[in-house]
PDB file of C-alpha atoms in Angstrom:
ATOM      1  CA  MET A  21     143.515  69.295  62.628  1.00 89.00           C
ATOM      2  CA  GLY A  22     145.702  68.578  65.614  1.00 93.00           C
ATOM      3  CA  THR A  23     149.356  67.547  65.474  1.00 95.00           C
ATOM      4  CA  PRO A  24     150.266  64.643  67.792  1.00 96.00           C
ATOM      5  CA  VAL A  25     153.946  64.397  68.770  1.00 97.00           C
ATOM      6  CA  LEU A  26     155.502  61.534  70.741  1.00 97.00           C
ATOM      7  CA  ILE A  27     158.467  62.291  73.021  1.00 97.00           C
ATOM      8  CA  LEU A  28     160.247  59.171  74.304  1.00 97.00           C
ATOM      9  CA  GLY A  29     162.877  58.777  76.997  1.00 95.00           C
ATOM     10  CA  ASP A  30     163.944  56.933  80.122  1.00 92.00           C
ATOM     11  CA  SER A  31     163.026  58.317  83.523  1.00 90.00           C
ATOM     12  CA  GLY A  32     165.234  61.334  84.215  1.00 88.00           C
ATOM     13  CA  SER A  33     166.138  61.866  80.558  1.00 91.00           C
ATOM     14  CA  GLY A  34     164.604  65.341  80.375  1.00 93.00           C
ATOM     15  CA  LYS A  35     161.087  64.810  79.026  1.00 95.00           C
ATOM     16  CA  SER A  36     159.243  66.957  81.591  1.00 95.00           C
ATOM     17  CA  THR A  37     162.163  69.378  81.920  1.00 95.00           C
ATOM     18  CA  SER A  38     161.855  70.159  78.217  1.00 96.00           C
ATOM     19  CA  MET A  39     158.619  72.045  78.972  1.00 96.00           C
ATOM     20  CA  MET A  40     160.454  74.711  80.967  1.00 95.00           C
ATOM     21  CA  ASN A  41     160.759  77.295  78.177  1.00 96.00           C
ATOM     22  CA  LEU A  42     157.185  77.004  76.929  1.00 97.00           C
ATOM     23  CA  ASP A  43     154.724  79.831  77.516  1.00 97.00           C
ATOM     24  CA  ALA A  44     152.599  78.234  80.247  1.00 97.00           C
ATOM     25  CA  SER A  45     149.706  80.606  79.560  1.00 96.00           C
ATOM     26  CA  ARG A  46     149.304  78.947  76.136  1.00 97.00           C
ATOM     27  CA  THR A  47     149.920  75.375  77.357  1.00 98.00           C
ATOM     28  CA  PHE A  48     147.586  72.853  78.997  1.00 98.00           C
ATOM     29  CA  LEU A  49     149.327  70.044  80.885  1.00 98.00           C
ATOM     30  CA  ILE A  50     147.695  66.723  81.754  1.00 98.00           C
ATOM     31  CA  GLN A  51     149.688  64.616  84.225  1.00 97.00           C
ATOM     32  CA  ALA A  52     148.930  60.909  84.509  1.00 96.00           C
ATOM     33  CA  ILE A  53     150.894  60.886  87.776  1.00 94.00           C
ATOM     34  CA  ASN A  54     150.593  63.556  90.451  1.00 94.00           C
ATOM     35  CA  LYS A  55     154.139  64.878  90.716  1.00 93.00           C
ATOM     36  CA  ARG A  56     155.943  68.206  90.884  1.00 94.00           C
ATOM     37  CA  LEU A  57     157.410  69.714  87.746  1.00 94.00           C
ATOM     38  CA  PRO A  58     161.225  69.370  87.594  1.00 93.00           C
ATOM     39  CA  PHE A  59     162.150  73.043  87.203  1.00 93.00           C
ATOM     40  CA  PRO A  60     162.200  75.966  89.651  1.00 94.00           C
ATOM     41  CA  LYS A  61     159.114  77.931  90.696  1.00 94.00           C
ATOM     42  CA  PRO A  62     156.666  76.491  88.143  1.00 94.00           C
ATOM     43  CA  GLU A  63     153.660  78.319  89.615  1.00 94.00           C
ATOM     44  CA  SER A  64     155.361  81.693  89.217  1.00 93.00           C
ATOM     45  CA  LYS A  65     155.881  80.755  85.551  1.00 94.00           C
ATOM     46  CA  GLY A  66     152.169  80.064  85.073  1.00 95.00           C
ATOM     47  CA  TRP A  67     151.873  76.325  85.696  1.00 97.00           C
ATOM     48  CA  ILE A  68     148.801  76.327  87.964  1.00 95.00           C
ATOM     49  CA  ARG A  69     147.165  73.128  89.182  1.00 94.00           C
ATOM     50  CA  ARG A  70     143.454  72.856  88.487  1.00 92.00           C
ATOM     51  CA  SER A  71     141.335  72.257  91.587  1.00 87.00           C
ATOM     52  CA  PRO A  72     137.796  72.953  92.851  1.00 87.00           C
ATOM     53  CA  ALA A  73     139.181  76.170  94.317  1.00 85.00           C
ATOM     54  CA  ASN A  74     140.934  77.048  91.057  1.00 87.00           C
ATOM     55  CA  PRO A  75     138.979  75.524  88.133  1.00 87.00           C
ATOM     56  CA  SER A  76     140.827  77.664  85.589  1.00 88.00           C
ATOM     57  CA  GLY A  77     144.246  76.097  86.293  1.00 93.00           C
ATOM     58  CA  ASN A  78     146.189  74.732  83.318  1.00 96.00           C
ATOM     59  CA  VAL A  79     147.590  71.597  85.006  1.00 97.00           C
ATOM     60  CA  MET A  80     145.216  68.642  85.438  1.00 97.00           C
ATOM     61  CA  ILE A  81     145.958  65.358  87.231  1.00 96.00           C
ATOM     62  CA  THR A  82     144.098  62.363  85.771  1.00 96.00           C
ATOM     63  CA  ASP A  83     144.708  58.950  84.212  1.00 96.00           C
ATOM     64  CA  ASN A  84     141.145  58.570  82.949  1.00 96.00           C
ATOM     65  CA  TYR A  85     141.054  58.264  79.154  1.00 95.00           C
ATOM     66  CA  ASP A  86     137.558  59.708  78.770  1.00 96.00           C
ATOM     67  CA  GLN A  87     138.412  62.731  80.879  1.00 96.00           C
ATOM     68  CA  ILE A  88     141.666  63.302  78.989  1.00 97.00           C
ATOM     69  CA  ILE A  89     139.926  63.104  75.616  1.00 97.00           C
ATOM     70  CA  LYS A  90     137.248  65.531  76.789  1.00 96.00           C
ATOM     71  CA  THR A  91     139.936  67.881  78.120  1.00 96.00           C
ATOM     72  CA  ILE A  92     141.948  67.773  74.876  1.00 97.00           C
ATOM     73  CA  HIS A  93     138.910  68.738  72.829  1.00 96.00           C
ATOM     74  CA  GLY A  94     137.829  71.396  75.316  1.00 95.00           C
ATOM     75  CA  ALA A  95     141.268  72.981  75.598  1.00 95.00           C
ATOM     76  CA  ALA A  96     141.693  73.052  71.818  1.00 96.00           C
ATOM     77  CA  ARG A  97     138.240  74.554  71.213  1.00 95.00           C
ATOM     78  CA  SER A  98     138.782  77.243  73.840  1.00 94.00           C
ATOM     79  CA  GLY A  99     141.327  79.035  71.674  1.00 92.00           C
ATOM     80  CA  LYS A 100     143.441  79.699  74.776  1.00 94.00           C
ATOM     81  CA  PHE A 101     145.993  76.950  74.241  1.00 96.00           C
ATOM     82  CA  ASP A 102     148.410  76.351  71.365  1.00 94.00           C
ATOM     83  CA  ARG A 103     149.554  73.042  72.763  1.00 96.00           C
ATOM     84  CA  ILE A 104     148.450  70.281  75.116  1.00 98.00           C
ATOM     85  CA  ILE A 105     150.894  67.964  76.874  1.00 98.00           C
ATOM     86  CA  VAL A 106     150.104  64.515  78.271  1.00 98.00           C
ATOM     87  CA  ASP A 107     152.973  63.627  80.615  1.00 96.00           C
ATOM     88  CA  ASP A 108     153.885  60.076  81.687  1.00 95.00           C
ATOM     89  CA  THR A 109     151.596  58.661  79.024  1.00 94.00           C
ATOM     90  CA  GLN A 110     152.697  55.065  79.656  1.00 92.00           C
ATOM     91  CA  TYR A 111     151.103  55.241  83.110  1.00 92.00           C
ATOM     92  CA  LEU A 112     147.699  55.528  81.476  1.00 93.00           C
ATOM     93  CA  MET A 113     148.215  51.932  80.361  1.00 89.00           C
ATOM     94  CA  SER A 114     149.989  50.625  83.441  1.00 90.00           C
ATOM     95  CA  ASN A 115     147.460  52.171  85.852  1.00 91.00           C
ATOM     96  CA  ASP A 116     144.622  50.762  83.744  1.00 87.00           C
ATOM     97  CA  PHE A 117     146.331  47.369  83.808  1.00 85.00           C
ATOM     98  CA  MET A 118     146.701  47.404  87.612  1.00 87.00           C
ATOM     99  CA  ARG A 119     143.036  48.286  88.057  1.00 88.00           C
ATOM    100  CA  ARG A 120     142.119  45.322  85.853  1.00 84.00           C
ATOM    101  CA  ALA A 121     144.880  42.931  86.933  1.00 84.00           C
ATOM    102  CA  LEU A 122     142.451  40.305  88.222  1.00 82.00           C
ATOM    103  CA  GLU A 123     140.540  40.118  84.946  1.00 83.00           C
ATOM    104  CA  VAL A 124     141.281  36.878  83.112  1.00 83.00           C
ATOM    105  CA  GLY A 125     141.875  36.578  79.387  1.00 77.00           C
ATOM    106  CA  PHE A 126     143.254  38.924  76.748  1.00 78.00           C
ATOM    107  CA  THR A 127     140.213  41.156  76.322  1.00 81.00           C
ATOM    108  CA  LYS A 128     141.635  43.780  78.664  1.00 82.00           C
ATOM    109  CA  PHE A 129     144.743  44.179  76.497  1.00 82.00           C
ATOM    110  CA  THR A 130     142.620  44.733  73.403  1.00 82.00           C
ATOM    111  CA  SER A 131     140.620  47.288  75.375  1.00 85.00           C
ATOM    112  CA  MET A 132     143.846  49.080  76.364  1.00 84.00           C
ATOM    113  CA  ALA A 133     144.902  49.260  72.721  1.00 83.00           C
ATOM    114  CA  VAL A 134     141.529  50.703  71.753  1.00 87.00           C
ATOM    115  CA  SER A 135     141.718  53.287  74.558  1.00 90.00           C
ATOM    116  CA  PHE A 136     145.114  54.583  73.433  1.00 88.00           C
ATOM    117  CA  ASN A 137     144.043  54.545  69.789  1.00 89.00           C
ATOM    118  CA  ASN A 138     141.032  56.692  70.722  1.00 93.00           C
ATOM    119  CA  LEU A 139     143.306  59.068  72.640  1.00 94.00           C
ATOM    120  CA  PHE A 140     145.589  59.478  69.625  1.00 93.00           C
ATOM    121  CA  HIS A 141     142.664  60.224  67.332  1.00 93.00           C
ATOM    122  CA  ALA A 142     141.319  62.765  69.833  1.00 96.00           C
ATOM    123  CA  ALA A 143     144.645  64.573  69.469  1.00 96.00           C
ATOM    124  CA  MET A 144     144.564  64.265  65.681  1.00 94.00           C
ATOM    125  CA  ASP A 145     140.970  65.480  65.422  1.00 95.00           C
ATOM    126  CA  CYS A 146     141.099  68.377  67.904  1.00 93.00           C
ATOM    127  CA  ALA A 147     140.315  71.903  66.782  1.00 89.00           C
ATOM    128  CA  GLY A 148     142.689  74.350  65.120  1.00 88.00           C
ATOM    129  CA  ASP A 149     146.426  73.825  64.756  1.00 93.00           C
ATOM    130  CA  THR A 150     146.822  72.536  68.314  1.00 96.00           C
ATOM    131  CA  ARG A 151     149.960  70.503  69.001  1.00 97.00           C
ATOM    132  CA  VAL A 152     149.452  67.569  71.380  1.00 97.00           C
ATOM    133  CA  TYR A 153     152.626  66.181  72.954  1.00 98.00           C
ATOM    134  CA  PHE A 154     152.649  62.711  74.509  1.00 97.00           C
ATOM    135  CA  LEU A 155     155.636  62.178  76.836  1.00 97.00           C
ATOM    136  CA  ALA A 156     156.369  58.524  77.574  1.00 96.00           C
ATOM    137  CA  HIS A 157     158.999  56.106  78.876  1.00 94.00           C
ATOM    138  CA  THR A 158     160.950  53.737  76.648  1.00 92.00           C
ATOM    139  CA  ASP A 159     161.527  50.002  76.499  1.00 90.00           C
ATOM    140  CA  LEU A 160     163.520  47.621  74.308  1.00 87.00           C
ATOM    141  CA  ASP A 161     161.887  45.120  71.993  1.00 84.00           C
ATOM    142  CA  MET A 162     163.196  41.590  71.494  1.00 82.00           C
ATOM    143  CA  ASN A 163     165.695  42.890  68.926  1.00 83.00           C
ATOM    144  CA  GLY A 164     167.069  45.565  71.242  1.00 85.00           C
ATOM    145  CA  LYS A 165     165.270  48.409  69.454  1.00 87.00           C
ATOM    146  CA  THR A 166     164.090  51.371  71.554  1.00 90.00           C
ATOM    147  CA  LYS A 167     160.314  51.807  71.563  1.00 89.00           C
ATOM    148  CA  MET A 168     157.534  53.244  73.672  1.00 91.00           C
ATOM    149  CA  LYS A 169     156.886  51.291  76.847  1.00 90.00           C
ATOM    150  CA  THR A 170     153.546  49.485  76.778  1.00 86.00           C
ATOM    151  CA  ILE A 171     151.764  46.682  78.626  1.00 81.00           C
ATOM    152  CA  GLY A 172     152.216  43.219  77.168  1.00 69.00           C
ATOM    153  CA  LYS A 173     153.114  41.875  73.729  1.00 72.00           C
ATOM    154  CA  LEU A 174     149.483  41.697  72.689  1.00 66.00           C
ATOM    155  CA  LEU A 175     149.200  45.475  72.827  1.00 69.00           C
ATOM    156  CA  ASP A 176     152.224  45.865  70.546  1.00 75.00           C
ATOM    157  CA  GLU A 177     150.722  43.351  68.135  1.00 72.00           C
ATOM    158  CA  LYS A 178     147.335  45.056  68.083  1.00 68.00           C
ATOM    159  CA  ILE A 179     148.725  48.525  67.456  1.00 73.00           C
ATOM    160  CA  THR A 180     152.246  49.792  66.755  1.00 79.00           C
ATOM    161  CA  LEU A 181     151.986  53.021  68.715  1.00 84.00           C
ATOM    162  CA  GLU A 182     154.874  54.858  67.035  1.00 88.00           C
ATOM    163  CA  GLY A 183     153.273  54.057  63.687  1.00 86.00           C
ATOM    164  CA  LEU A 184     150.420  56.410  64.543  1.00 89.00           C
ATOM    165  CA  PHE A 185     152.767  59.394  64.818  1.00 94.00           C
ATOM    166  CA  SER A 186     154.596  61.395  62.152  1.00 93.00           C
ATOM    167  CA  PHE A 187     156.821  62.840  64.880  1.00 96.00           C
ATOM    168  CA  VAL A 188     158.677  60.609  67.347  1.00 97.00           C
ATOM    169  CA  ILE A 189     161.498  62.353  69.225  1.00 97.00           C
ATOM    170  CA  GLY A 190     163.919  60.687  71.611  1.00 96.00           C
ATOM    171  CA  CYS A 191     165.525  62.030  74.757  1.00 96.00           C
ATOM    172  CA  SER A 192     169.226  61.329  75.108  1.00 94.00           C
ATOM    173  CA  GLU A 193     172.395  62.744  76.672  1.00 91.00           C
ATOM    174  CA  LYS A 194     175.523  64.205  75.093  1.00 91.00           C
ATOM    175  CA  ASP A 195     178.534  65.677  76.891  1.00 91.00           C
ATOM    176  CA  GLY A 196     176.530  65.731  80.120  1.00 89.00           C
ATOM    177  CA  ASP A 197     173.587  67.654  78.639  1.00 92.00           C
ATOM    178  CA  HIS A 198     170.085  66.436  77.822  1.00 95.00           C
ATOM    179  CA  ILE A 199     169.281  66.552  74.094  1.00 96.00           C
ATOM    180  CA  PHE A 200     166.520  65.570  71.681  1.00 97.00           C
ATOM    181  CA  ARG A 201     167.256  63.108  68.895  1.00 96.00           C
ATOM    182  CA  VAL A 202     165.038  64.081  65.966  1.00 96.00           C
ATOM    183  CA  LYS A 203     166.235  61.576  63.372  1.00 93.00           C
ATOM    184  CA  GLY A 204     166.142  57.837  63.817  1.00 88.00           C
ATOM    185  CA  SER A 205     168.386  54.850  63.309  1.00 87.00           C
ATOM    186  CA  SER A 206     167.975  51.091  63.046  1.00 87.00           C
ATOM    187  CA  TYR A 207     168.126  50.972  66.853  1.00 90.00           C
ATOM    188  CA  ASP A 208     165.102  53.165  67.618  1.00 92.00           C
ATOM    189  CA  THR A 209     161.748  54.436  66.338  1.00 91.00           C
ATOM    190  CA  TYR A 210     162.538  58.180  66.181  1.00 95.00           C
ATOM    191  CA  LYS A 211     161.430  60.160  63.127  1.00 96.00           C
ATOM    192  CA  THR A 212     160.559  63.652  61.909  1.00 96.00           C
ATOM    193  CA  PRO A 213     159.636  64.821  58.383  1.00 95.00           C
ATOM    194  CA  ILE A 214     162.356  65.425  55.838  1.00 94.00           C
ATOM    195  CA  GLY A 215     164.003  68.825  56.137  1.00 94.00           C
ATOM    196  CA  MET A 216     162.313  69.819  59.382  1.00 96.00           C
ATOM    197  CA  PHE A 217     165.627  69.772  61.263  1.00 96.00           C
ATOM    198  CA  GLU A 218     169.090  70.284  59.797  1.00 92.00           C
ATOM    199  CA  SER A 219     170.823  68.321  62.564  1.00 93.00           C
ATOM    200  CA  ASP A 220     170.144  64.870  63.981  1.00 95.00           C
ATOM    201  CA  GLU A 221     170.160  66.404  67.473  1.00 96.00           C
ATOM    202  CA  ILE A 222     168.779  69.571  69.046  1.00 97.00           C
ATOM    203  CA  PRO A 223     168.771  70.918  72.621  1.00 97.00           C
ATOM    204  CA  ASN A 224     166.244  69.435  75.037  1.00 97.00           C
ATOM    205  CA  ASP A 225     163.632  72.157  74.580  1.00 97.00           C
ATOM    206  CA  LEU A 226     160.030  71.672  73.450  1.00 97.00           C
ATOM    207  CA  GLN A 227     159.901  75.294  72.331  1.00 97.00           C
ATOM    208  CA  LEU A 228     162.408  74.451  69.603  1.00 97.00           C
ATOM    209  CA  VAL A 229     160.130  71.632  68.445  1.00 97.00           C
ATOM    210  CA  GLU A 230     157.198  74.052  68.535  1.00 97.00           C
ATOM    211  CA  ASN A 231     159.086  76.563  66.416  1.00 96.00           C
ATOM    212  CA  ALA A 232     160.012  73.892  63.879  1.00 96.00           C
ATOM    213  CA  LEU A 233     156.439  72.603  63.570  1.00 96.00           C
ATOM    214  CA  ILE A 234     155.005  76.095  63.171  1.00 96.00           C
ATOM    215  CA  GLU A 235     157.506  77.045  60.475  1.00 96.00           C
ATOM    216  CA  TYR A 236     157.382  73.728  58.605  1.00 95.00           C
ATOM    217  CA  TYR A 237     153.591  73.605  58.345  1.00 94.00           C
ATOM    218  CA  GLU A 238     152.912  77.360  58.531  1.00 93.00           C
ATOM    219  CA  LEU A 239     150.717  76.841  61.583  1.00 89.00           C
ATOM    220  CA  THR A 240     148.960  79.666  63.371  1.00 74.00           C
TER     221      THR A 240
END
């Protein structure tokens, strides 16, 4: 079974940068927004954009749910990739909303909730021990609690997105450095299983999360 992980943070908080130390040859990246990676010389480190001229690239640009689900399953079955990353996940919802902005009624919001629910289950059901990381922006609820940014209150009522995940990690800053918060408080939705991390905070590095998951669950 797959292992979905949610990484939350404001824009510029280090979500995409945290990929820098991963082995790109074992990572498939899906970008909802076509943008450059925020670390030096990504192509020389193995982050190669997929295109008609280079169909074997490991970086795909798409915000289409069906294509992302197909890609997650295909990448996991290939045996080439230990992890799949969906960057700027919240734009899947916001782009879908903008395409359907003129539709009247609440049906579109229910459809958006179903689409994300299907995406989560694609990550959960993918082959092997593949880790699937969803990187997304944050928002505050009416009580000032940090949560994943979504589209509309109806979506939050239909499905509490963080509730789907066993791992919700927050991006923060301490002494001028980006960090991951791996244990939650009453002011956020962050959580990881008991004993996975000794500290409440770790450096902003997805490889450290990878190492912890592999050791904790004895993944291959």
